[in-house]
Coordinates of C-alpha atoms in Angstrom, one line a residue:
X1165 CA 43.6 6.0 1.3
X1166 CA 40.0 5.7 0.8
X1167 CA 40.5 1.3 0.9
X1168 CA 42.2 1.8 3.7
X1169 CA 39.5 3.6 5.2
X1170 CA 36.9 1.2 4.4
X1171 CA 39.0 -1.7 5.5
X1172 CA 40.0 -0.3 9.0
X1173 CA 36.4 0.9 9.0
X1174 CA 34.9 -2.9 8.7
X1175 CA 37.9 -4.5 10.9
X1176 CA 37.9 -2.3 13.7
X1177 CA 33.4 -3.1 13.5
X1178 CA 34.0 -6.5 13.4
X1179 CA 36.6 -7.1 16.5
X1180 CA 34.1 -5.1 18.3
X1181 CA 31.6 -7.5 17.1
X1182 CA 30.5 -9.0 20.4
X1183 CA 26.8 -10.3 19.9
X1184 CA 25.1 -12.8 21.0
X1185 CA 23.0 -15.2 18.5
X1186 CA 19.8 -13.4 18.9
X1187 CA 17.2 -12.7 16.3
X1188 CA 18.8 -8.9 16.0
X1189 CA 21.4 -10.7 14.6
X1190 CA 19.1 -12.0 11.5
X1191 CA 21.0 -15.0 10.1
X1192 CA 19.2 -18.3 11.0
X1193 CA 21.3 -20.4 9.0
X1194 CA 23.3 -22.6 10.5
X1195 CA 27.2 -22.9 10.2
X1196 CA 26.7 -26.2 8.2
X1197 CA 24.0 -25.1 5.8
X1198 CA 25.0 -24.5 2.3
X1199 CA 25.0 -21.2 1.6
X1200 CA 24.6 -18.7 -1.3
X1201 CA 27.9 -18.7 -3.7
X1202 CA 29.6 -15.4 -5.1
X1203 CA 29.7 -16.8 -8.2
X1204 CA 29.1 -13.2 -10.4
X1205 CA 31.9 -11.7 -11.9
X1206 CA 32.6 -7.8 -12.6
X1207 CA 31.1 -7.9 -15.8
X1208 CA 27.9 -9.8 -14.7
X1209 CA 26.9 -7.2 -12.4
X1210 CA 27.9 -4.4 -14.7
X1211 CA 25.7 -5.6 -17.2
X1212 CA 23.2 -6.6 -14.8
X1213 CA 23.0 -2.5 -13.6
X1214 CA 23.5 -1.1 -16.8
X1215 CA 20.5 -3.1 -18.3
X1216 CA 18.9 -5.9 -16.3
X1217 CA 15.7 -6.1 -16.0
X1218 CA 15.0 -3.2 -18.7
X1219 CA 12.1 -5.0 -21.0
X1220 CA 8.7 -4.4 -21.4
X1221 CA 8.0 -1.9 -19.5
X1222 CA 10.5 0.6 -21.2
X1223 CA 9.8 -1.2 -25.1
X1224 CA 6.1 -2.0 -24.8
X1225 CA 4.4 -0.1 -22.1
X1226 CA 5.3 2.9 -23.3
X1227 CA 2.7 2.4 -26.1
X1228 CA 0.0 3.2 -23.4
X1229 CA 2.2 6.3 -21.3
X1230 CA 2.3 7.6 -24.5
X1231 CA -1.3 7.2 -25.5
X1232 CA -2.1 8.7 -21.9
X1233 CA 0.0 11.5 -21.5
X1234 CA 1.0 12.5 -24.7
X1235 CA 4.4 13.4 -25.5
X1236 CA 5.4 16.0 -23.0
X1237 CA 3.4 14.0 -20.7
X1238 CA 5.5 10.7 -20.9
X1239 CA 8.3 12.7 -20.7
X1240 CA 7.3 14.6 -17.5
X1241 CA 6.3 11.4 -16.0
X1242 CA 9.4 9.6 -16.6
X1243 CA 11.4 12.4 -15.2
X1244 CA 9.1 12.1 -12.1
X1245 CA 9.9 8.6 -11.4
X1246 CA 13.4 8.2 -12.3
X1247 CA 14.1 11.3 -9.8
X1248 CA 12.4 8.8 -7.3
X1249 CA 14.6 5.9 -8.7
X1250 CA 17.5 7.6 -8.5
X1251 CA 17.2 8.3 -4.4
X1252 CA 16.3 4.7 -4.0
X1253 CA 18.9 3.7 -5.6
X1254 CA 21.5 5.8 -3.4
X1255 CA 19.9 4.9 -0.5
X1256 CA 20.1 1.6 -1.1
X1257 CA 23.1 1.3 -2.7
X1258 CA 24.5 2.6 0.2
X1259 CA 23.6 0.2 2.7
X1260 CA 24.3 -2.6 0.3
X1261 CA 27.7 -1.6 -0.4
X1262 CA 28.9 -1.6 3.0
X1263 CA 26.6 -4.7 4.0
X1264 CA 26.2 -7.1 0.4
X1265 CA 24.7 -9.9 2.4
X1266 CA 22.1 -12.0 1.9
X1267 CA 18.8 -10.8 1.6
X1268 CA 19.6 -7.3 0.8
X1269 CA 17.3 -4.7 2.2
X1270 CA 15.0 -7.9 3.4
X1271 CA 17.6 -8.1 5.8
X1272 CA 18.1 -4.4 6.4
X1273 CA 14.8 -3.6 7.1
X1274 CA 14.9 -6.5 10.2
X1275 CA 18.0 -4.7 11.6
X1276 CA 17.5 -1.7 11.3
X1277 CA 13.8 -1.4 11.7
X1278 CA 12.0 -4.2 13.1
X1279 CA 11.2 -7.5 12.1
X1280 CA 7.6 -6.5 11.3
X1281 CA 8.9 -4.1 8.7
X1282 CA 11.4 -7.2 6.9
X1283 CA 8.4 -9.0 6.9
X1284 CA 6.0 -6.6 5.3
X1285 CA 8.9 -5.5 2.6
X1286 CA 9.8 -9.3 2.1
X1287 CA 6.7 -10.3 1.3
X1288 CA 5.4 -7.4 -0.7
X1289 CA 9.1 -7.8 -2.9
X1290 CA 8.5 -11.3 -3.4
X1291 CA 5.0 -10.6 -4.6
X1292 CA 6.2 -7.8 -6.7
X1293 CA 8.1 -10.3 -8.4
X1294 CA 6.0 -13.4 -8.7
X1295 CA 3.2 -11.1 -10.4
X1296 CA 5.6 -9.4 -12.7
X1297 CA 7.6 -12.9 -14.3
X1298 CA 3.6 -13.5 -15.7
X1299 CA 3.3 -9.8 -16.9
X1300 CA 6.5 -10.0 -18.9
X1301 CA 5.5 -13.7 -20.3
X1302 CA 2.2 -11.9 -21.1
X1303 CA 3.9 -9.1 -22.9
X1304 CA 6.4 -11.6 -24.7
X1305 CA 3.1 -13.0 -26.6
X1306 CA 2.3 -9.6 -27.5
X1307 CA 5.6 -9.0 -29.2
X1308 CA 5.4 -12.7 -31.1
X1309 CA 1.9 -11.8 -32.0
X1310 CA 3.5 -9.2 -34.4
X1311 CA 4.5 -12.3 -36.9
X1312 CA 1.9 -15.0 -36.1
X1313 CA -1.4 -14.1 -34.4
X1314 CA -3.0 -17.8 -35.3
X1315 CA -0.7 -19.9 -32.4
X1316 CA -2.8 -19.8 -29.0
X1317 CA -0.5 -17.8 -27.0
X1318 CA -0.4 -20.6 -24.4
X1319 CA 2.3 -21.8 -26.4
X1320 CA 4.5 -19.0 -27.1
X1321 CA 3.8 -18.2 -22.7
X1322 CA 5.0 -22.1 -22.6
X1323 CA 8.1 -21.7 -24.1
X1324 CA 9.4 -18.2 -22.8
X1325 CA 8.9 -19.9 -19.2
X1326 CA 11.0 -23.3 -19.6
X1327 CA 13.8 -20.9 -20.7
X1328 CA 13.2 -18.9 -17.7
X1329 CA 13.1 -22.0 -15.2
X1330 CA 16.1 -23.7 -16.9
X1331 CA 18.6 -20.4 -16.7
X1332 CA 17.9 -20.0 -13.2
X1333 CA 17.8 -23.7 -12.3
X1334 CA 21.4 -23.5 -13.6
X1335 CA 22.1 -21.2 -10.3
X1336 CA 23.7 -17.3 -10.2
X1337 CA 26.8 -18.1 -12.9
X1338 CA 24.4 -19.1 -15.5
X1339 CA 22.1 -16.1 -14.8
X1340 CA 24.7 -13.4 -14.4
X1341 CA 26.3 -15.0 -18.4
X1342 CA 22.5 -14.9 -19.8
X1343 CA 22.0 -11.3 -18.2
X1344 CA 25.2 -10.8 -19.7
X1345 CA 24.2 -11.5 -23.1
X1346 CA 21.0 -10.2 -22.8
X1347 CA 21.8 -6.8 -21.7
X1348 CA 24.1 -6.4 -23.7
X1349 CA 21.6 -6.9 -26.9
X1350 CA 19.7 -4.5 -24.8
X1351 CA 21.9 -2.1 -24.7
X1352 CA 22.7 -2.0 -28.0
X1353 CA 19.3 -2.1 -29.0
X1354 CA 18.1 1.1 -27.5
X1355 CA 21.2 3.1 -28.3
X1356 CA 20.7 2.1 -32.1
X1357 CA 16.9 3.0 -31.9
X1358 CA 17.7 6.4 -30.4
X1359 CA 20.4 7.3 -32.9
X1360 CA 17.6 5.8 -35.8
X1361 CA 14.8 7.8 -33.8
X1362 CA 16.8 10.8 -34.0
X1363 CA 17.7 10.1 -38.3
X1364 CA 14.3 9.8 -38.5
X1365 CA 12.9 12.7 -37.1
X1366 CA 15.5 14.5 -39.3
X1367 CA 14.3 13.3 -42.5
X1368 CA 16.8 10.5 -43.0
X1369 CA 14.7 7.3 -43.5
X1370 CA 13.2 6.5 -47.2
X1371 CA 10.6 8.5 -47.0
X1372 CA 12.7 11.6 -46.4
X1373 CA 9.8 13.2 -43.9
X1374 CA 11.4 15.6 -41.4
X1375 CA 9.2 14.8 -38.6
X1376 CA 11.1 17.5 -36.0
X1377 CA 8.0 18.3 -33.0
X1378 CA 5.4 18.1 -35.4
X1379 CA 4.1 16.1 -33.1
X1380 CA 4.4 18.5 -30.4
X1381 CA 2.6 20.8 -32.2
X1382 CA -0.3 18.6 -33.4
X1383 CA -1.9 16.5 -32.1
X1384 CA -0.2 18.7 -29.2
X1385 CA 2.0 17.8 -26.0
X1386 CA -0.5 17.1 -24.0
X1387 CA -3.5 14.4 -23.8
X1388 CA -6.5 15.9 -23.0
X1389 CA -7.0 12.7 -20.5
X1390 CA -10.7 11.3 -21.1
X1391 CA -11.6 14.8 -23.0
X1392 CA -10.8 16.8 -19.6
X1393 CA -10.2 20.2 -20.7
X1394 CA -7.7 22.6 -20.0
X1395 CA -5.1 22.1 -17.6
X1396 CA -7.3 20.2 -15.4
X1397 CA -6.8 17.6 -18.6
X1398 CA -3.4 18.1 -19.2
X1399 CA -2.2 17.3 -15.7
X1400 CA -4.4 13.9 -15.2
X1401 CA -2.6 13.2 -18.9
X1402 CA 0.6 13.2 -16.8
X1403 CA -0.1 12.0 -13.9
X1404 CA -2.2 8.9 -15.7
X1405 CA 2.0 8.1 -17.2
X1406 CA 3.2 7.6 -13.2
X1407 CA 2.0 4.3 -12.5
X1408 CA 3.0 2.8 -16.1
X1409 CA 6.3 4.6 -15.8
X1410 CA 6.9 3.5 -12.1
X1411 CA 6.9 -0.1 -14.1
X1412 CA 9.1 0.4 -16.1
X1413 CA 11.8 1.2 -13.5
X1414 CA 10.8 -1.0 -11.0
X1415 CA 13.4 -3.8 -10.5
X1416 CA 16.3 -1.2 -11.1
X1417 CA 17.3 -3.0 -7.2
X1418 CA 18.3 -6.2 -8.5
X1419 CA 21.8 -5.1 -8.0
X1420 CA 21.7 -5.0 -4.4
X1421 CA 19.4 -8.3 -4.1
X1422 CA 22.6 -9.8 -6.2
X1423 CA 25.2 -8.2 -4.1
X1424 CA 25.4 -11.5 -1.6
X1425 CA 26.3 -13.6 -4.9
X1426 CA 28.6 -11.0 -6.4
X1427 CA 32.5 -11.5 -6.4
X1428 CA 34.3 -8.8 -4.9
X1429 CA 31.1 -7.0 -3.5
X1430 CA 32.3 -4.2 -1.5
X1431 CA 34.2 -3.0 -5.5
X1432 CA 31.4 -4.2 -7.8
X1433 CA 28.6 -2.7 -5.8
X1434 CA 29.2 0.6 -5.8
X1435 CA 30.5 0.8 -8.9
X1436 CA 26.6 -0.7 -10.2
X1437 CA 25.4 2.1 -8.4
X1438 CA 27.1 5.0 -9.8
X1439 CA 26.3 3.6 -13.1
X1440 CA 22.4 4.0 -12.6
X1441 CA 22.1 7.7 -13.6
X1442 CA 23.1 5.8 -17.3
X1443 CA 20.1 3.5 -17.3
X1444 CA 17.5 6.5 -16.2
X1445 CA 18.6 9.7 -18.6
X1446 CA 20.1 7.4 -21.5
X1447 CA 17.8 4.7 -21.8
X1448 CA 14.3 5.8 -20.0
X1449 CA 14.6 9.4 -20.7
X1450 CA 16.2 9.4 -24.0
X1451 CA 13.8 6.7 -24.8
X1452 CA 11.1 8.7 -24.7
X1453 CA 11.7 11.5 -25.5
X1454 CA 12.3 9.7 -29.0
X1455 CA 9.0 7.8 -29.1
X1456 CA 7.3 11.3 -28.5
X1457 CA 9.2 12.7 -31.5
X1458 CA 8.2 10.4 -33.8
X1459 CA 5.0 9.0 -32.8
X1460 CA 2.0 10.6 -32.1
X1461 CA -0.5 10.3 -28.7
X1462 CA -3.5 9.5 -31.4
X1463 CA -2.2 6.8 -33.5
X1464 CA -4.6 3.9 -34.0
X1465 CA -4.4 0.9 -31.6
X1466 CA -1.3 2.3 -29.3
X1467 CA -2.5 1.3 -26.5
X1468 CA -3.1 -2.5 -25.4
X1469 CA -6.7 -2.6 -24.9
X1470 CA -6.8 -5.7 -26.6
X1471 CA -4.2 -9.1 -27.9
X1472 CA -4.2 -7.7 -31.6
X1473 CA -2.8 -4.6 -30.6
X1474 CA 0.6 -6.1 -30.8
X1475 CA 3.2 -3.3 -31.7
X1476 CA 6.4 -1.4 -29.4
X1477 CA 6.0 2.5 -30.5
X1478 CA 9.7 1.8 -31.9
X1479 CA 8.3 -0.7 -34.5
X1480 CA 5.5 1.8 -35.3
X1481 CA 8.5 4.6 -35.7
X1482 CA 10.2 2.2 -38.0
X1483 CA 7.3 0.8 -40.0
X1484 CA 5.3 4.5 -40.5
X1485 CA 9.3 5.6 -41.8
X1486 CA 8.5 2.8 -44.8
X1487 CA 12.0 1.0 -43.3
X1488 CA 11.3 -2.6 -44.5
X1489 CA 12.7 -5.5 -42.5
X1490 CA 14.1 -4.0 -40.0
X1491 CA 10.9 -3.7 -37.6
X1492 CA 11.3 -7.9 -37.5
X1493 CA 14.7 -7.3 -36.7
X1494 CA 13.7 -4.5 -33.2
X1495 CA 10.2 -7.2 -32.6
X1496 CA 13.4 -9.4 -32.3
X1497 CA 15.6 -7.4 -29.8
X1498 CA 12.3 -6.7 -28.1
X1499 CA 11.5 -9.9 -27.2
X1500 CA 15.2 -11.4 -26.2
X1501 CA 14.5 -8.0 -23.4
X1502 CA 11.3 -9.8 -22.4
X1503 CA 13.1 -13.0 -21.8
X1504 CA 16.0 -11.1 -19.6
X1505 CA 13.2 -9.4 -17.7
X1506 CA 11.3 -12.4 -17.1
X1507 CA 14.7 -14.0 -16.0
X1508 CA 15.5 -11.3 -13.3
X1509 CA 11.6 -11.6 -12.2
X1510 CA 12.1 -15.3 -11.5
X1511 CA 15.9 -14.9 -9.9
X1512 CA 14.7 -11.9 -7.7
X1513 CA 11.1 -13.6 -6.6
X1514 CA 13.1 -16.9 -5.3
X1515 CA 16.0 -14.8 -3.3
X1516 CA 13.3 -13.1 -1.7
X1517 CA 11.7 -15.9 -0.6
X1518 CA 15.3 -17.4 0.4
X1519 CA 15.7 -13.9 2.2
X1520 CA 12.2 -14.3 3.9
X1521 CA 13.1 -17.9 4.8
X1522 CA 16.7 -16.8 6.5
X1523 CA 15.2 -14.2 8.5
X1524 CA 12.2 -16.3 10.0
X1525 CA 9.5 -15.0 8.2
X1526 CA 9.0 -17.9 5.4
X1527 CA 8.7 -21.8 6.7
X1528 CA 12.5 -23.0 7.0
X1529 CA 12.2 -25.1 4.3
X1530 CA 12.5 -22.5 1.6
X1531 CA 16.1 -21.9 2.8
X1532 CA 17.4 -24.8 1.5
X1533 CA 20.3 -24.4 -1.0
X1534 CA 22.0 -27.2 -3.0
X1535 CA 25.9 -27.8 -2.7
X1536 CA 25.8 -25.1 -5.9
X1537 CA 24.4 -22.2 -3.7
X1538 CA 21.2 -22.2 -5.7
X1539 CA 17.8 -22.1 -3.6
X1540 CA 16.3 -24.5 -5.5
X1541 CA 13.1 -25.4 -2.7
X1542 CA 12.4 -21.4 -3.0
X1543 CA 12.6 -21.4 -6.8
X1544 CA 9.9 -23.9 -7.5
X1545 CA 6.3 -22.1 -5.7
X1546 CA 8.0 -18.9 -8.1
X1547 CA 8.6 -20.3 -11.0
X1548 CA 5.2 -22.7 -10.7
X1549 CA 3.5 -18.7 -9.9
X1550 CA 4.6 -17.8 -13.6
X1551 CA 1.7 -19.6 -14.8
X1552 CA -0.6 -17.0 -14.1
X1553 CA 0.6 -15.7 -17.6
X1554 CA -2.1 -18.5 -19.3
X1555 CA -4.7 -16.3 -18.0
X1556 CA -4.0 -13.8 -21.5
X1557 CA -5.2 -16.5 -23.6
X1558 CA -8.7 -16.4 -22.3
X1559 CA -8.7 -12.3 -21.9
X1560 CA -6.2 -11.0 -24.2
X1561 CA -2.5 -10.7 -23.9
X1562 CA -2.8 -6.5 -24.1
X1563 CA -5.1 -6.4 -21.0
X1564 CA -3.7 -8.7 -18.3
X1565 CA -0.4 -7.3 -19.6
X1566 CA -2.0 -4.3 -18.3
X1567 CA -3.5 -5.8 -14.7
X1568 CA -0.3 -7.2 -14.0
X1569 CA 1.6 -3.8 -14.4
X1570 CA -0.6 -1.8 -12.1
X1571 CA 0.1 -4.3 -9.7
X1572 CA 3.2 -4.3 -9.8
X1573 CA 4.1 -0.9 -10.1
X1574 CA 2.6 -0.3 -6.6
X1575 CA 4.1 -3.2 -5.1
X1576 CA 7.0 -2.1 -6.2
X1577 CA 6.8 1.8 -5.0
X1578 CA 5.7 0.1 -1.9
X1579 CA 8.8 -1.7 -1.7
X1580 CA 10.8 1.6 -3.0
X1581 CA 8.7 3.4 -0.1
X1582 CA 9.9 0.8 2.6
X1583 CA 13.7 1.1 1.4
X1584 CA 13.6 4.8 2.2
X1585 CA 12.5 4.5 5.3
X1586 CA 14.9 1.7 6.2
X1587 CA 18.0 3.6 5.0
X1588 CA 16.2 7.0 6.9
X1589 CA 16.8 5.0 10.1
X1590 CA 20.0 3.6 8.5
X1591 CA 21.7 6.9 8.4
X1592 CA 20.6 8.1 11.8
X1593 CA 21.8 4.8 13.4
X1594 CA 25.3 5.4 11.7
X1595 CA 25.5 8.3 13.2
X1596 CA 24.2 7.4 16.9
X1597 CA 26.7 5.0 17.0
X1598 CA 29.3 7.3 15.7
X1599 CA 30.3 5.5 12.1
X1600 CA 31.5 8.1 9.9
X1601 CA 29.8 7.5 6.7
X1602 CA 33.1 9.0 4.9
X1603 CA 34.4 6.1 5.6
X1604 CA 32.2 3.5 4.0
X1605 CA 32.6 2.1 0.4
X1606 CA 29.5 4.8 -1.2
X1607 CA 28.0 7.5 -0.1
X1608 CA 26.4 10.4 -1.8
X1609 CA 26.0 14.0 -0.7
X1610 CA 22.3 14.1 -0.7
X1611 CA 21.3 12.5 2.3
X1612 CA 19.0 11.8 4.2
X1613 CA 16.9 14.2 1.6
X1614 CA 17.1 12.4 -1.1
X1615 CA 15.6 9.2 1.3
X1616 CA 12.6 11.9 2.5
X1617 CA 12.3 12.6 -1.1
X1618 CA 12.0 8.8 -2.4
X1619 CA 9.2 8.2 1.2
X1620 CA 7.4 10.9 0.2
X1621 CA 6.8 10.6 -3.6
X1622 CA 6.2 6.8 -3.4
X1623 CA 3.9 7.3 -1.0
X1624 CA 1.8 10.4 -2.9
X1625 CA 2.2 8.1 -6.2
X1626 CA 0.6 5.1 -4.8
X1627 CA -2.4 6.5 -2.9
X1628 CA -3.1 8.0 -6.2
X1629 CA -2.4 5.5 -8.9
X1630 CA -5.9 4.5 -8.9
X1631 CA -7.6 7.8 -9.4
X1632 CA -8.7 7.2 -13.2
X1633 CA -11.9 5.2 -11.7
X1634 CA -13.6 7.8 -9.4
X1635 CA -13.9 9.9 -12.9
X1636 CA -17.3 10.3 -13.7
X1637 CA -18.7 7.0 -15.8
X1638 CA -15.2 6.1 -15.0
X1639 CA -15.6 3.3 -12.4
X1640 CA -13.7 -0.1 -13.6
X1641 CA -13.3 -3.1 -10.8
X1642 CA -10.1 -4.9 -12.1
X1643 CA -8.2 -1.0 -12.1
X1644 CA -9.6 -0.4 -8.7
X1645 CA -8.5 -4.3 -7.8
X1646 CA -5.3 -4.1 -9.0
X1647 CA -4.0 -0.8 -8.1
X1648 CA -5.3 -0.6 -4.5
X1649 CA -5.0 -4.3 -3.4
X1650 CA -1.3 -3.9 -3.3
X1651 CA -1.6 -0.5 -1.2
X1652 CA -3.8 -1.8 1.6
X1653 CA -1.7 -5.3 1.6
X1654 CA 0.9 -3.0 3.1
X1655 CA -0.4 -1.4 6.8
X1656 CA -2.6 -5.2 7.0
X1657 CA 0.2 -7.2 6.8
X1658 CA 2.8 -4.8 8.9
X1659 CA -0.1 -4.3 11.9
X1660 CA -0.8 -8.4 11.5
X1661 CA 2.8 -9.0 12.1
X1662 CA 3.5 -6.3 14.9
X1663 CA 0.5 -7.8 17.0
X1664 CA 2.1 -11.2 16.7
X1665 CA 5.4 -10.4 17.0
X1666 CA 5.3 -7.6 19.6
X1667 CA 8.6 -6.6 19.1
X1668 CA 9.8 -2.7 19.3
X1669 CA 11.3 -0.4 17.1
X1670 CA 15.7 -1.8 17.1
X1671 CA 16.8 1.1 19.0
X1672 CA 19.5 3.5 17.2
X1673 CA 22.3 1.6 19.7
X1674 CA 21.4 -1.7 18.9
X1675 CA 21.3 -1.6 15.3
X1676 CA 23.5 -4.7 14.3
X1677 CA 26.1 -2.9 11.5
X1678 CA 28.5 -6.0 12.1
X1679 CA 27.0 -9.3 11.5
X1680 CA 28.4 -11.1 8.0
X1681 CA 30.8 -7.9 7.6
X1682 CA 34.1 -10.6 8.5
X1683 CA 32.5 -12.5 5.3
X1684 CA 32.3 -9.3 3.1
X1685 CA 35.1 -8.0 4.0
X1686 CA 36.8 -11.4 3.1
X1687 CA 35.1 -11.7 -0.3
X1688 CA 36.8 -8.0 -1.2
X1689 CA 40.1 -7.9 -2.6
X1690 CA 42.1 -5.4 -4.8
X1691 CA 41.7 -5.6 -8.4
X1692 CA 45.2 -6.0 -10.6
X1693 CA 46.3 -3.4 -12.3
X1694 CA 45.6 -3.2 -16.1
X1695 CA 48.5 -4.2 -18.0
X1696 CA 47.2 -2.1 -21.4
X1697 CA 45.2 0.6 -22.4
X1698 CA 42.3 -2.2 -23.2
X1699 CA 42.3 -3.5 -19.8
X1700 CA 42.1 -0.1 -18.9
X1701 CA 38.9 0.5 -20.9
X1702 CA 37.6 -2.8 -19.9
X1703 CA 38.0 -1.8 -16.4
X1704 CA 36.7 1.6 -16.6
X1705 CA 33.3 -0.1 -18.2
X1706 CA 32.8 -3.5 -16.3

């Protein structure tokens, strides 16, 4: 009954469909122009939501939450942000099960904001992504640094990014089958490090030391942050984990982004976004909550102040244990993550530019696509970006790894921030035009608080991610540079554009809930049913 719903739902909105071809109707591609292919299958996009785009952030940065905040600290911080994740994420996942087209909330944000507002988020996504395929290169010489610190890391950076470039030259198939693989190794990764974090704080490893919250207890569960005392301390501990944990989730969106190349959207999508609250309390919460047990805040060199300070707080857990071998074996897994992260960086960077380009905000050229639905004209300038990673070797893996996280993390919020609002509007347009949002393919009971929530929080996150530097003796440029540049991009670039564009607000009436639905709607078809109890497993999981 609920198929039918959605089905009468998007035919009855696309026989009323009677538009003109005006810019509220965003497409500017003609009816000739190759096009972006569905070429992802179930699995592809389960895998992709499940674990895409996990990597350093989760594996590596943690070393310097943890060093921050301390244990409890990490842990509150990580709570904070995938709260904030998880009401993007509906909100999104929303508007990009009922409309997986291209461009994803690019496009939203044009018809149901204004174009100014596609243009600012466009931008500031696509930048979010071309700074954070160098970070991930950057933190993939880190990890290799663990076996061989005498190879210039220009070579190890070199290597990582052909890989890249090739998989996604290959167009959406190939990616979706690496991500495939990759998350999966992922996956298994982090499940078998929490069940070993959690035999190790038991006293199961060689040395038989039951670890328990001795840590906790001393050196405590708190960071004094930069010998503040008393709570005052404690709470700058935590707060100091928000920007390096908002890093860690950013990019949990690619799902929607890869909802216009995803077979069978209007099933697959949703079904990616139910699955989210998996990634945040399994693999970010459970995480850390191991590292905390089993390393402590004080350990020597777990932070990344510098490129010899090459080690995942899982490797440390593994190596203090006296477990032989198998810390290679994680540095391994480790770095096949930074590869799949740096994969997803490269896909997501050039469909943003391809969504910019569709929407008039890019030069037209970057909408080209080959006969194989790959944008290869927009996947150059991103992939070429990626060589900002060669900047480690002359200033040390461990800190650009560092610069290129704090910008990120705020471009991303920033993103996050303008999702929010875009679904905000969204839901009230739904509603003036009387669209029962029972009706649609997802929908969640918390809105439109959850969206308030995710607006709010990104916003409070961001203008305080640089705070560290107004300490006293505190003051360091490249922090300042990094975390604010991002911040006042934003109201620059969205005043530059509504002064030159000097369009309106889309009024509630006139948002355009139709255009490329006939396509969707096409594209969506009824799975068989399984035939055996594996199918039916299979189907329950992909």
């Amino acid at each position: 009954m609920a198929q039918y719903s959605e089905k009468h739902l998007g035919a009855d909105l696309v026989k009323s469909a009677e538009y003109d071809d005006s810019e509220a109707n965003v497409s500017h591609l003609a009816s000739d122009e190759p096009q972006l292919q569905r070429q992802m299958k179930n699995r592809h996009i389960a895998m992709i939501s499940i674990g895409g785009v996990i990597g350093t952030g989760l594996f590596l940065g943690t070393a310097s939450g943890l060093a921050n905040g301390g244990p409890v600290g990490l842990l509150l911080g990580y709570l904070a942000i995938g709260s904030l994740c998880y009401c993007t994420m509906i909100s999104l996942g929303e508007m990009a099960a009922f409309l997986p087209i291209p461009g994803g909330h690019i496009t939203f944000a044009e018809r149901f904001v204004d174009p100014a507002w596609s243009f600012t988020l466009g931008w500031m996504y696509c930048y979010n992504w071309v700074i954070i395929l160098p970070a991930e290169l950057s933190a993939a010489s880190v990890l290799i640094n663990y076996w061989d610190k005498r190879v210039n890391n220009a070579v190890w950076i070199t290597m990582c990014l052909i890989v890249v470039v090739l998989i996604n030259a290959l167009g959406a198939g190939a990616y979706g089958e690496a991500e495939f693989v990759f998350a999966s190794i992922k996956v298994i990764t982090i499940t078998g490090l929490i069940i070993l974090g959690i035999v190790l704080d038991l006293g199961g490893g060689p040395n038989h030391d039951r670890i328990g919250f001795r840590y906790w207890k001393h050196p405590g569960p708190f960071n004094q942050y930069n010998g503040i005392p008393g709570t005052k301390g404690r709470f700058l501990a935590w707060w100091a984990v928000m920007t390096q944990a908002a890093f860690s989730y950013i990019g949990t969106e690619v799902v929607a982004m890869a909802g216009a190349e995803a077979k069978n959207p209007r099933r697959n999508i949703p079904k990616a976004i139910k699955r989210v609250y998996i990634r945040i309390l399994l693999f970010y919460i459970g995480g850390v909550i191991i590292i905390g047990l089993l390393v402590p805040y004080n350990y020597p060199n777990l932070g990344l102040g510098s490129s010899n300070a090459a080690g995942s707080p899982f490797v440390i857990a593994i190596e203090t244990a006296g477990i032989k071998g198998l810390p290679s074996v994680i540095n391994a897994c480790l770095l096949t993550s930074a590869w799949s992260a740096g994969n997803s960086d490269l896909y997501c960077s050039s469909r943003a530019l391809y969504s910019l380009a569709i929407n008039g905000n890019a030069p037209k050229i970057f909408r080209r696509v080959s006969k194989r639905g790959l944008p290869w004209v927009a996947l150059i300038p991103c992939a070429l970006l990626g060589c900002l990673a060669y900047m480690d070797v002359s200033n040390g893996s461990g800190k650009v790894f560092g610069w290129f996280a704090n910008m990120t993390a705020i471009a991303g919020l920033a993103s996050w921030f303008c999702i929010n609002v875009t679904y905000i509007r969204f839901y009230k347009g739904l509603k003036v035009q009387g669209i029962d949002r029972k009706t649609m393919p997802y929908t969640t009971i918390f809105q439109p608080y959850a969206a308030w929530y995710g607006a709010i929080l990104c916003f409070v996150v961001c203008f305080f991610s640089g705070w560290s530097v107004f300490l006293k003796g505190g003051w360091d440029t490249a922090t300042f540079v990094t975390n604010y540049l991002p911040m006042m991009l934003f109201p620059v670039m969205y005043i530059g554009a509504k002064l030159y564009m000097r369009k309106p607000l889309v009024k509630y009436s006139e948002m355009d809930f139709k255009t490329g639905l006939a396509e969707v709607l096409a594209a969506s078809y009824d799975e068989p049913p399984p035939r055996n109890w594996l199918e039916r497993i299979w189907g329950y999981v992909m």
